[in-house]
Amino acid sequence: MPTAVVVDVLRATSTIAQALAAGYRRVLCCAEIEEAWALRERLGEGVLAGERRAAAIPGFDLGNSPREFLEPRGDTLILSTTNGTRAIVAAAANAGTVLAGSLLNLDAVVRAAREAGSDVEVVCAGVEGRFTLDDAYCAGRIAELLGGERSDAAEAAVRVARSFGSALEGLRASENPLHEKLGEDVDWCARESVLTVVPRLAGMDGSATEIVV
Amino acid sequence: MPTAVVVDVLRATSTIAQALAAGYRRVLCCAEIEEAWALRERLGEGVLAGERRAAAIPGFDLGNSPREFLEPRGDTLILSTTNGTRAIVAAAANAGTVLAGSLLNLDAVVRAAREAGSDVEVVCAGVEGRFTLDDAYCAGRIAELLGGERSDAAEAAVRVARSFGSALEGLRASENPLHEKLGEDVDWCARESVLTVVPRLAGMDGSATEIVV
């Protein structure tokens, strides 16, 4: 079974890394809003956070900006986002180890993926199933630092990443109009290796994936 | 409906361009070998050609090297290849105009796609559903010459293509082990804009796509 590194650099996997670094003990990722509500009901605890198309979800405690997760508001974060959460749920079905990768924890996640000792597959969340340059940039940085033999797709991602002068340029390159709503989050998420946490999939809680460090 | 440019630069779409330039009047593309046999039986004519995993198909008249199509052996070519033919069949379901693109007819296909006046989608055949650098190189050249607004995927392909020093370098970059069997075909297919034909989908003949100029 390969090791999967899921990337939704703007913003779900950056937010997961930031939340766990700040002190949340686990992040429960739900693909659907209704699952997030039901999970908090069942657990009797949990901070509800997430977004749909870069907008806040009515009734939730927090959005999906990593800057909202500098201090923990509880032990459990219940997160539902448009693309990243769904990619983690999907990756869990096909990989042995599932890690959440971002630029924030770049070095740490590369080291952990290398130590897992199997082939590494970087899974880009994209937007509604489509390829995006921001995730490809992050995937290319991961593949470049991993070294070893590369698939054609990994080699292409490395070449795309190298074509940008900086991480910020790579993250800003997407034509996704929703990115204009992200403001300073893009600058925040473009910082490389400022966190040492390696979020990893611990298991499933019903249909939700439990991510811990 | 978008205009689709299908690319299987090594070798199906290069072979289709070469065959039509040489004087074949139409190429009937079949996804399956059995369909090719049945089609010739029904038509009572046709040169059978193609490959599976870069090897000749037993009983067929020709393989899938463009260098086998310098002179026509008849009016109708019936072609079945591993990836390219299937990509054309699939593209036919989702596009208005379907063109076959390669480096051999690069300028001509770009001009025809631009004149079609709608969005252009470059469909890379890849290998068994997977991304390949050779098709991405060709797609990037097409997107670069087309100009206009680019999707994230098109922009990435342009950046990948620019990262290579030459077309031959781009076509040789794939890790696909089958490419070692292609010999001088790689050099042949790396020549840009030496043909002016624009193979286009004329319609279906049963489950086969009919390609003409």
CSV table of C-alpha atoms in Angstrom, one decimal, chain A residues 45-162:
chain,number,residue,atom,x,y,z
A,45,GLU,CA,-18.3,18.2,22.0
A,46,GLY,CA,-16.2,19.6,19.1
A,47,VAL,CA,-15.5,22.9,17.4
A,48,LEU,CA,-17.4,23.1,14.1
A,49,ALA,CA,-15.3,24.6,11.3
A,50,GLY,CA,-15.2,24.7,7.5
A,51,GLU,CA,-16.3,26.4,4.3
A,52,ARG,CA,-18.2,25.9,1.1
A,53,ARG,CA,-16.8,27.7,-1.9
A,54,ALA,CA,-14.6,29.8,0.3
A,55,ALA,CA,-17.5,31.1,2.4
A,56,ALA,CA,-18.4,30.4,6.0
A,57,ILE,CA,-21.0,27.7,6.9
A,58,PRO,CA,-24.0,29.2,8.7
A,59,GLY,CA,-24.1,28.1,12.4
A,60,PHE,CA,-20.5,26.8,12.4
A,61,ASP,CA,-18.1,28.2,15.0
A,62,LEU,CA,-15.2,28.9,12.6
A,63,GLY,CA,-14.4,29.1,9.0
A,64,ASN,CA,-11.4,27.6,7.2
A,65,SER,CA,-8.7,30.2,7.5
A,66,PRO,CA,-5.6,28.8,9.2
A,67,ARG,CA,-5.4,32.2,11.0
A,68,GLU,CA,-8.5,31.2,13.0
A,69,PHE,CA,-6.7,28.3,14.6
A,70,LEU,CA,-3.8,30.0,16.4
A,71,GLU,CA,-5.3,29.0,19.8
A,72,PRO,CA,-7.4,25.8,20.4
A,73,ARG,CA,-11.0,26.3,21.4
A,74,GLY,CA,-11.3,22.7,22.5
A,75,ASP,CA,-9.8,19.2,22.0
A,76,THR,CA,-11.7,18.2,18.9
A,77,LEU,CA,-12.0,20.1,15.7
A,78,ILE,CA,-14.7,19.0,13.3
A,79,LEU,CA,-13.8,20.2,9.8
A,80,SER,CA,-15.8,20.1,6.6
A,81,THR,CA,-14.4,21.8,3.5
A,82,THR,CA,-15.3,21.7,-0.2
A,83,ASN,CA,-12.3,19.8,-1.6
A,84,GLY,CA,-9.7,18.9,1.0
A,85,THR,CA,-11.8,17.0,3.4
A,86,ARG,CA,-13.3,15.0,0.5
A,87,ALA,CA,-9.8,14.2,-0.8
A,88,ILE,CA,-8.7,12.9,2.6
A,89,VAL,CA,-11.8,10.7,2.8
A,90,ALA,CA,-11.1,9.3,-0.7
A,91,ALA,CA,-7.4,8.7,-0.1
A,92,ALA,CA,-8.1,6.8,3.1
A,93,ALA,CA,-9.7,4.1,0.9
A,94,ASN,CA,-6.6,3.4,-1.2
A,95,ALA,CA,-3.5,4.0,0.9
A,96,GLY,CA,-1.8,2.6,4.0
A,97,THR,CA,-0.5,5.8,5.6
A,98,VAL,CA,-2.4,9.0,4.9
A,99,LEU,CA,-0.6,12.3,5.7
A,100,ALA,CA,-1.8,15.9,5.3
A,101,GLY,CA,0.8,18.0,3.4
A,102,SER,CA,1.1,21.7,3.0
A,103,LEU,CA,4.0,24.2,2.6
A,104,LEU,CA,3.7,25.1,6.3
A,105,ASN,CA,4.9,21.6,7.4
A,106,LEU,CA,6.8,20.8,4.1
A,107,ASP,CA,10.1,19.4,5.6
A,108,ALA,CA,8.3,17.5,8.3
A,109,VAL,CA,5.8,15.8,6.0
A,110,VAL,CA,8.6,14.9,3.5
A,111,ARG,CA,10.6,13.3,6.3
A,112,ALA,CA,7.6,11.3,7.5
A,113,ALA,CA,6.7,10.1,4.0
A,114,ARG,CA,10.3,9.0,3.4
A,115,GLU,CA,10.4,7.1,6.7
A,116,ALA,CA,7.1,5.3,5.8
A,117,GLY,CA,9.3,3.3,3.4
A,118,SER,CA,6.8,2.7,0.6
A,119,ASP,CA,5.9,4.5,-2.6
A,120,VAL,CA,4.5,8.0,-2.0
A,121,GLU,CA,1.5,9.3,-3.8
A,122,VAL,CA,0.8,13.0,-3.6
A,123,VAL,CA,-3.0,13.5,-3.9
A,124,CYS,CA,-4.0,17.0,-5.0
A,125,ALA,CA,-7.4,18.0,-3.8
A,126,GLY,CA,-7.9,20.5,-6.6
A,127,VAL,CA,-11.2,22.3,-7.0
A,128,GLU,CA,-14.3,20.2,-7.6
A,129,GLY,CA,-12.2,17.5,-9.2
A,130,ARG,CA,-10.2,19.8,-11.4
A,131,PHE,CA,-6.4,20.3,-11.3
A,132,THR,CA,-5.2,23.5,-9.7
A,133,LEU,CA,-1.8,25.2,-9.9
A,134,ASP,CA,-1.5,25.9,-6.2
A,135,ASP,CA,-1.8,22.2,-5.2
A,136,ALA,CA,0.5,21.3,-8.0
A,137,TYR,CA,3.1,23.7,-6.7
A,138,CYS,CA,3.0,22.2,-3.3
A,139,ALA,CA,3.0,18.6,-4.7
A,140,GLY,CA,6.0,19.6,-6.8
A,141,ARG,CA,7.9,20.9,-3.8
A,142,ILE,CA,7.1,17.7,-1.9
A,143,ALA,CA,8.3,15.5,-4.8
A,144,GLU,CA,11.4,17.5,-5.3
A,145,LEU,CA,12.4,17.2,-1.6
A,146,LEU,CA,11.5,13.5,-1.5
A,147,GLY,CA,14.0,12.6,-4.2
A,148,GLY,CA,14.0,9.0,-5.6
A,149,GLU,CA,12.3,7.9,-8.8
A,150,ARG,CA,9.4,10.0,-10.0
A,151,SER,CA,6.3,9.1,-12.0
A,152,ASP,CA,5.7,11.3,-15.0
A,153,ALA,CA,3.1,13.2,-13.0
A,154,ALA,CA,5.5,13.8,-10.1
A,155,GLU,CA,8.2,15.0,-12.6
A,156,ALA,CA,5.7,17.4,-14.2
A,157,ALA,CA,4.8,18.8,-10.8
A,158,VAL,CA,8.5,19.3,-9.9
A,159,ARG,CA,9.0,21.2,-13.2
A,160,VAL,CA,5.8,23.3,-12.6
A,161,ALA,CA,7.0,24.2,-9.1
A,162,ARG,CA,10.5,25.2,-10.4
